[in-house]
mmCIF file of C-alpha atoms in Angstrom:
data_model
loop_
_atom_site.group_PDB
_atom_site.id
_atom_site.type_symbol
_atom_site.label_atom_id
_atom_site.label_comp_id
_atom_site.label_asym_id
_atom_site.label_seq_id
_atom_site.Cartn_x
_atom_site.Cartn_y
_atom_site.Cartn_z
ATOM 1 C CA UNK A 1 -52.983 31.122 100.721
ATOM 2 C CA UNK A 2 -49.334 31.777 101.461
ATOM 3 C CA UNK A 3 -48.570 28.104 101.268
ATOM 4 C CA UNK A 4 -50.082 27.915 97.737
ATOM 5 C CA UNK A 5 -48.035 30.882 96.491
ATOM 6 C CA UNK A 6 -44.816 29.469 97.821
ATOM 7 C CA UNK A 7 -45.479 26.154 96.074
ATOM 8 C CA UNK A 8 -45.991 27.852 92.735
ATOM 9 C CA UNK A 9 -42.810 29.845 93.149
ATOM 10 C CA UNK A 10 -40.884 26.674 93.960
ATOM 11 C CA UNK A 11 -42.192 24.974 90.793
ATOM 12 C CA UNK A 12 -41.094 27.928 88.649
ATOM 13 C CA UNK A 13 -37.611 27.848 90.120
ATOM 14 C CA UNK A 14 -37.321 24.119 89.429
ATOM 15 C CA UNK A 15 -38.472 24.641 85.802
ATOM 16 C CA UNK A 16 -35.970 27.445 85.241
ATOM 17 C CA UNK A 17 -33.189 25.307 86.662
ATOM 18 C CA UNK A 18 -34.065 22.438 84.351
ATOM 19 C CA UNK A 19 -34.057 24.721 81.283
ATOM 20 C CA UNK A 20 -30.633 26.098 82.174
ATOM 21 C CA UNK A 21 -29.273 22.569 82.598
ATOM 22 C CA UNK A 22 -30.588 21.483 79.194
ATOM 23 C CA UNK A 23 -29.072 24.515 77.471
ATOM 24 C CA UNK A 24 -25.678 23.889 78.979
ATOM 25 C CA UNK A 25 -25.713 20.236 77.860
ATOM 26 C CA UNK A 26 -26.504 21.191 74.215
ATOM 27 C CA UNK A 27 -23.581 23.606 73.953
ATOM 28 C CA UNK A 28 -20.949 20.931 74.593
ATOM 29 C CA UNK A 29 -19.069 19.354 71.574
ATOM 30 C CA UNK A 30 -19.854 15.702 70.886
ATOM 31 C CA UNK A 31 -17.015 13.305 71.586
ATOM 32 C CA UNK A 32 -14.621 12.864 68.608
ATOM 33 C CA UNK A 33 -13.193 9.486 67.504
ATOM 34 C CA UNK A 34 -9.517 8.837 68.102
ATOM 35 C CA UNK A 35 -7.386 9.384 64.934
ATOM 36 C CA UNK A 36 -3.776 8.321 64.388
ATOM 37 C CA UNK A 37 -1.981 11.552 63.471
ATOM 38 C CA UNK A 38 1.476 10.006 63.359
ATOM 39 C CA UNK A 39 3.610 9.365 60.251
ATOM 40 C CA UNK A 40 1.205 6.776 58.869
ATOM 41 C CA UNK A 41 -1.296 8.746 56.789
ATOM 42 C CA UNK A 42 -2.519 5.956 54.566
ATOM 43 C CA UNK A 43 -5.982 6.130 56.072
ATOM 44 C CA UNK A 44 -6.384 9.738 54.972
ATOM 45 C CA UNK A 45 -4.577 9.702 51.595
ATOM 46 C CA UNK A 46 -6.099 8.790 48.228
ATOM 47 C CA UNK A 47 -6.040 5.075 47.344
ATOM 48 C CA UNK A 48 -2.928 3.983 45.435
ATOM 49 C CA UNK A 49 -3.839 2.277 42.071
ATOM 50 C CA UNK A 50 -1.628 -0.404 40.521
ATOM 51 C CA UNK A 51 -0.024 0.693 37.232
ATOM 52 C CA UNK A 52 -1.651 -0.649 34.043
ATOM 53 C CA UNK A 53 0.302 -3.216 32.028
ATOM 54 C CA UNK A 54 1.294 -2.005 28.554
ATOM 55 C CA UNK A 55 -0.765 -3.473 25.721
ATOM 56 C CA UNK A 56 1.060 -5.707 23.234
ATOM 57 C CA UNK A 57 0.267 -5.227 19.559
ATOM 58 C CA UNK A 58 -1.039 -8.358 17.851
ATOM 59 C CA UNK A 59 -0.138 -7.127 14.378
ATOM 60 C CA UNK A 60 -1.533 -4.695 11.848
ATOM 61 C CA UNK A 61 -5.086 -3.644 12.483
ATOM 62 C CA UNK A 62 -7.425 -4.975 9.788
ATOM 63 C CA UNK A 63 -10.323 -2.807 8.794
ATOM 64 C CA UNK A 64 -13.041 -3.178 6.207
ATOM 65 C CA UNK A 65 -10.759 -2.920 3.161
ATOM 66 C CA UNK A 66 -8.423 -5.827 2.144
ATOM 67 C CA UNK A 67 -4.745 -5.884 3.033
ATOM 68 C CA UNK A 68 -2.696 -5.616 -0.138
ATOM 69 C CA UNK A 69 0.410 -7.228 1.384
ATOM 70 C CA UNK A 70 -1.298 -10.632 1.402
ATOM 71 C CA UNK A 71 -1.336 -12.868 -1.721
ATOM 72 C CA UNK A 72 -4.493 -12.733 -3.750
ATOM 73 C CA UNK A 73 -6.341 -15.806 -5.011
ATOM 74 C CA UNK A 74 -5.382 -16.737 -8.584
ATOM 75 C CA UNK A 75 -7.693 -15.451 -11.248
ATOM 76 C CA UNK A 76 -7.591 -18.716 -13.238
ATOM 77 C CA UNK A 77 -8.758 -21.926 -11.607
ATOM 78 C CA UNK A 78 -7.759 -25.260 -13.155
ATOM 79 C CA UNK A 79 -10.763 -26.900 -14.874
ATOM 80 C CA UNK A 80 -12.046 -30.168 -13.455
ATOM 81 C CA UNK A 81 -11.019 -32.011 -16.648
ATOM 82 C CA UNK A 82 -7.403 -30.873 -16.263
ATOM 83 C CA UNK A 83 -7.344 -31.877 -12.596
ATOM 84 C CA UNK A 84 -8.763 -35.311 -13.495
ATOM 85 C CA UNK A 85 -6.128 -35.693 -16.226
ATOM 86 C CA UNK A 86 -3.342 -35.045 -13.720
ATOM 87 C CA UNK A 87 -4.750 -37.728 -11.446
ATOM 88 C CA UNK A 88 -4.620 -40.068 -14.433
ATOM 89 C CA UNK A 89 -0.967 -39.161 -15.062
ATOM 90 C CA UNK A 90 -0.152 -40.077 -11.470
ATOM 91 C CA UNK A 91 -2.032 -43.356 -11.820
ATOM 92 C CA UNK A 92 0.023 -44.148 -14.937
ATOM 93 C CA UNK A 93 3.244 -43.401 -13.068
ATOM 94 C CA UNK A 94 4.147 -40.345 -15.133
ATOM 95 C CA UNK A 95 6.831 -38.052 -13.757
ATOM 96 C CA UNK A 96 5.703 -34.540 -14.606
ATOM 97 C CA UNK A 97 5.401 -30.986 -13.384
ATOM 98 C CA UNK A 98 2.981 -28.201 -14.224
ATOM 99 C CA UNK A 99 4.279 -25.291 -16.277
ATOM 100 C CA UNK A 100 2.963 -21.722 -16.563
ATOM 101 C CA UNK A 101 0.489 -21.003 -19.332
ATOM 102 C CA UNK A 102 2.135 -20.698 -22.755
ATOM 103 C CA UNK A 103 0.772 -18.056 -25.125
ATOM 104 C CA UNK A 104 2.647 -17.243 -28.342
ATOM 105 C CA UNK A 105 0.263 -15.410 -30.591
ATOM 106 C CA UNK A 106 -3.295 -16.322 -31.492
ATOM 107 C CA UNK A 107 -2.664 -19.909 -32.626
ATOM 108 C CA UNK A 108 0.268 -21.088 -30.492
ATOM 109 C CA UNK A 109 0.227 -22.054 -26.849
ATOM 110 C CA UNK A 110 -1.040 -24.371 -24.117
ATOM 111 C CA UNK A 111 -3.394 -23.234 -21.370
ATOM 112 C CA UNK A 112 -2.387 -25.921 -18.842
ATOM 113 C CA UNK A 113 0.936 -27.438 -20.000
ATOM 114 C CA UNK A 114 2.821 -30.240 -18.302
ATOM 115 C CA UNK A 115 6.472 -31.210 -18.648
ATOM 116 C CA UNK A 116 6.960 -34.981 -18.778
ATOM 117 C CA UNK A 117 10.308 -36.350 -17.594
ATOM 118 C CA UNK A 118 9.489 -40.058 -17.212
ATOM 119 C CA UNK A 119 6.835 -42.732 -17.674
ATOM 120 C CA UNK A 120 7.308 -45.316 -14.976
ATOM 121 C CA UNK A 121 10.959 -46.352 -15.208
ATOM 122 C CA UNK A 122 11.260 -45.028 -18.788
ATOM 123 C CA UNK A 123 12.957 -41.642 -19.030
ATOM 124 C CA UNK A 124 11.897 -38.940 -21.487
ATOM 125 C CA UNK A 125 14.976 -37.195 -22.871
ATOM 126 C CA UNK A 126 14.765 -34.257 -23.003
ATOM 127 C CA UNK A 127 11.643 -33.605 -20.949
ATOM 128 C CA UNK A 128 8.620 -33.032 -23.211
ATOM 129 C CA UNK A 129 6.223 -30.087 -22.943
ATOM 130 C CA UNK A 130 2.729 -31.308 -23.824
ATOM 131 C CA UNK A 131 -0.939 -30.933 -23.071
ATOM 132 C CA UNK A 132 -2.022 -33.217 -20.264
ATOM 133 C CA UNK A 133 -4.203 -35.185 -22.681
ATOM 134 C CA UNK A 134 -1.271 -35.837 -25.024
ATOM 135 C CA UNK A 135 0.958 -36.785 -22.086
ATOM 136 C CA UNK A 136 -1.604 -39.344 -20.894
ATOM 137 C CA UNK A 137 -1.899 -40.820 -24.405
ATOM 138 C CA UNK A 138 1.883 -41.176 -24.745
ATOM 139 C CA UNK A 139 1.998 -42.823 -21.316
ATOM 140 C CA UNK A 140 -0.656 -45.417 -22.213
ATOM 141 C CA UNK A 141 1.060 -46.247 -25.495
ATOM 142 C CA UNK A 142 4.450 -46.558 -23.789
ATOM 143 C CA UNK A 143 3.206 -48.863 -21.045
ATOM 144 C CA UNK A 144 0.882 -51.032 -23.140
ATOM 145 C CA UNK A 145 2.683 -51.178 -26.510
ATOM 146 C CA UNK A 146 6.258 -49.877 -26.572
ATOM 147 C CA UNK A 147 7.581 -51.649 -23.465
ATOM 148 C CA UNK A 148 5.893 -55.019 -24.256
ATOM 149 C CA UNK A 149 7.165 -54.855 -27.868
ATOM 150 C CA UNK A 150 10.748 -54.339 -26.645
ATOM 151 C CA UNK A 151 10.476 -57.295 -24.276
ATOM 152 C CA UNK A 152 9.042 -59.480 -27.024
ATOM 153 C CA UNK A 153 11.624 -58.570 -29.670
ATOM 154 C CA UNK A 154 14.738 -57.889 -27.591
ATOM 155 C CA UNK A 155 14.029 -59.482 -24.198
ATOM 156 C CA UNK A 156 14.755 -56.090 -22.692
ATOM 157 C CA UNK A 157 13.012 -53.154 -21.105
ATOM 158 C CA UNK A 158 13.039 -49.571 -22.365
ATOM 159 C CA UNK A 159 15.395 -47.158 -20.614
ATOM 160 C CA UNK A 160 14.928 -43.886 -22.520
ATOM 161 C CA UNK A 161 12.705 -42.354 -25.169
ATOM 162 C CA UNK A 162 14.757 -39.763 -27.055
ATOM 163 C CA UNK A 163 12.337 -37.161 -28.408
ATOM 164 C CA UNK A 164 13.154 -34.495 -30.971
ATOM 165 C CA UNK A 165 10.206 -32.130 -30.588
ATOM 166 C CA UNK A 166 7.223 -31.592 -28.332
ATOM 167 C CA UNK A 167 5.651 -28.115 -28.050
ATOM 168 C CA UNK A 168 6.929 -25.802 -30.778
ATOM 169 C CA UNK A 169 5.207 -22.827 -32.401
ATOM 170 C CA UNK A 170 5.494 -23.627 -36.096
ATOM 171 C CA UNK A 171 3.568 -24.419 -39.258
ATOM 172 C CA UNK A 172 3.387 -27.698 -41.109
ATOM 173 C CA UNK A 173 6.288 -27.484 -43.507
ATOM 174 C CA UNK A 174 5.287 -26.077 -46.890
ATOM 175 C CA UNK A 175 1.836 -24.940 -45.697
ATOM 176 C CA UNK A 176 0.213 -22.054 -43.826
ATOM 177 C CA UNK A 177 -1.443 -24.426 -41.345
ATOM 178 C CA UNK A 178 -0.243 -24.707 -37.781
ATOM 179 C CA UNK A 179 1.335 -27.981 -36.727
ATOM 180 C CA UNK A 180 -0.087 -29.888 -33.758
ATOM 181 C CA UNK A 181 3.258 -29.144 -32.122
ATOM 182 C CA UNK A 182 2.084 -25.527 -31.826
ATOM 183 C CA UNK A 183 -0.646 -26.549 -29.359
ATOM 184 C CA UNK A 184 1.281 -29.249 -27.496
ATOM 185 C CA UNK A 185 -0.585 -32.194 -29.018
ATOM 186 C CA UNK A 186 2.366 -33.780 -30.838
ATOM 187 C CA UNK A 187 5.587 -35.655 -30.044
ATOM 188 C CA UNK A 188 8.457 -36.694 -32.343
ATOM 189 C CA UNK A 189 10.483 -39.754 -31.286
ATOM 190 C CA UNK A 190 13.991 -40.121 -32.721
ATOM 191 C CA UNK A 191 15.531 -43.047 -30.828
ATOM 192 C CA UNK A 192 14.564 -45.728 -28.314
ATOM 193 C CA UNK A 193 17.246 -46.844 -25.868
ATOM 194 C CA UNK A 194 16.819 -50.266 -24.253
ATOM 195 C CA UNK A 195 17.968 -51.390 -20.818
ATOM 196 C CA UNK A 196 20.325 -53.956 -22.408
ATOM 197 C CA UNK A 197 22.302 -51.106 -23.965
ATOM 198 C CA UNK A 198 20.884 -51.359 -27.471
ATOM 199 C CA UNK A 199 20.042 -48.014 -29.093
ATOM 200 C CA UNK A 200 17.352 -48.323 -31.756
ATOM 201 C CA UNK A 201 17.320 -45.569 -34.359
ATOM 202 C CA UNK A 202 13.875 -44.948 -35.800
ATOM 203 C CA UNK A 203 15.239 -44.369 -39.292
ATOM 204 C CA UNK A 204 14.371 -47.051 -41.799
ATOM 205 C CA UNK A 205 16.596 -50.058 -41.048
ATOM 206 C CA UNK A 206 18.630 -52.037 -43.560
ATOM 207 C CA UNK A 207 17.295 -55.037 -45.451
ATOM 208 C CA UNK A 208 18.695 -57.592 -43.067
ATOM 209 C CA UNK A 209 17.774 -55.883 -39.807
ATOM 210 C CA UNK A 210 14.775 -58.161 -39.406
ATOM 211 C CA UNK A 211 14.338 -57.804 -35.673
ATOM 212 C CA UNK A 212 14.640 -54.014 -35.731
ATOM 213 C CA UNK A 213 12.324 -53.803 -38.716
ATOM 214 C CA UNK A 214 9.699 -55.914 -36.951
ATOM 215 C CA UNK A 215 10.008 -53.902 -33.749
ATOM 216 C CA UNK A 216 9.574 -50.538 -35.492
ATOM 217 C CA UNK A 217 6.652 -51.845 -37.538
ATOM 218 C CA UNK A 218 4.892 -53.040 -34.375
ATOM 219 C CA UNK A 219 5.506 -49.767 -32.554
ATOM 220 C CA UNK A 220 4.191 -47.796 -35.498
ATOM 221 C CA UNK A 221 1.065 -49.857 -36.104
ATOM 222 C CA UNK A 222 0.118 -50.110 -32.439
ATOM 223 C CA UNK A 223 0.425 -46.343 -32.148
ATOM 224 C CA UNK A 224 -2.535 -45.974 -34.506
ATOM 225 C CA UNK A 225 -4.820 -47.331 -31.748
ATOM 226 C CA UNK A 226 -3.878 -44.408 -29.494
ATOM 227 C CA UNK A 227 -3.028 -41.423 -31.717
ATOM 228 C CA UNK A 228 -4.994 -39.831 -34.546
ATOM 229 C CA UNK A 229 -1.798 -39.283 -36.564
ATOM 230 C CA UNK A 230 1.238 -41.578 -36.859
ATOM 231 C CA UNK A 231 3.842 -40.677 -39.467
ATOM 232 C CA UNK A 232 7.360 -42.024 -39.904
ATOM 233 C CA UNK A 233 10.157 -43.094 -42.222
ATOM 234 C CA UNK A 234 8.833 -43.894 -45.668
ATOM 235 C CA UNK A 235 5.992 -41.372 -45.512
ATOM 236 C CA UNK A 236 7.977 -38.362 -46.750
ATOM 237 C CA UNK A 237 11.421 -36.802 -46.447
ATOM 238 C CA UNK A 238 10.374 -34.680 -43.450
ATOM 239 C CA UNK A 239 9.685 -37.798 -41.384
ATOM 240 C CA UNK A 240 12.616 -39.899 -42.546
ATOM 241 C CA UNK A 241 14.361 -39.884 -39.155
ATOM 242 C CA UNK A 242 11.539 -39.940 -36.587
ATOM 243 C CA UNK A 243 8.054 -41.045 -35.657
ATOM 244 C CA UNK A 244 5.479 -38.264 -35.403
ATOM 245 C CA UNK A 245 2.547 -38.890 -33.044
ATOM 246 C CA UNK A 246 -0.322 -36.466 -32.439
ATOM 247 C CA UNK A 247 -3.931 -36.382 -31.234
ATOM 248 C CA UNK A 248 -5.410 -33.871 -33.672
ATOM 249 C CA UNK A 249 -9.221 -34.251 -33.604
ATOM 250 C CA UNK A 250 -10.666 -35.477 -36.898
ATOM 251 C CA UNK A 251 -14.184 -36.054 -38.136
ATOM 252 C CA UNK A 252 -15.653 -39.507 -37.570
ATOM 253 C CA UNK A 253 -12.584 -40.567 -35.584
ATOM 254 C CA UNK A 254 -10.470 -40.859 -38.723
ATOM 255 C CA UNK A 255 -6.763 -41.617 -38.224
ATOM 256 C CA UNK A 256 -3.760 -41.005 -40.468
ATOM 257 C CA UNK A 257 -1.423 -43.965 -39.970
ATOM 258 C CA UNK A 258 1.329 -43.882 -42.587
#
């Protein structure tokens, strides 16, 4: 009986000792990691960010509305017929430039005028302001009739066509009707200068100027195949010193060749 009591007491003492040992082990601080506390504090400071590069402007910012500093598209677009006519002028070797629209009142002007300075090697003096259609007609007549006639009669080429009037806002003299000059469809030729130095005045030649008379007659008659109106010396006093050519439209293709 005594032995049993002593064993129980010994077990209690061992249990108490174990509890005290466990409590003392829990009260200790856990081991801390080693930290460098010297001058180098980079590990503890906030991360250093690289500075942002400044943005470069690529120009004015465009928004939904148009920018008014840029050129606008032209309101008038050249018709296809006018563009085709200019290609024909280039094919014929015409030296020309486009001019701004001419408007002088209700019945004078040209929507798409050209200024002709030469036809092949033949100069136009001064440069003539015409419709493109009239310019092309003059070019065909010059190349196919005027130049060949000069070579046939004078064995020479043509250097210069001296014109007296192209576009001009005016009436037909003595009438209230507008001249074809007022719409750029007419050209008056005063003199024809040849490459051999001869200067042929269009005015009616003398009785014995057979070669000049034949040349001017040929030029005049051949013009009737190209123009709707051909007037010259002998028709009236107003045309005594020049040939008048125009392409006024007439009914049934009628021409006035006088």
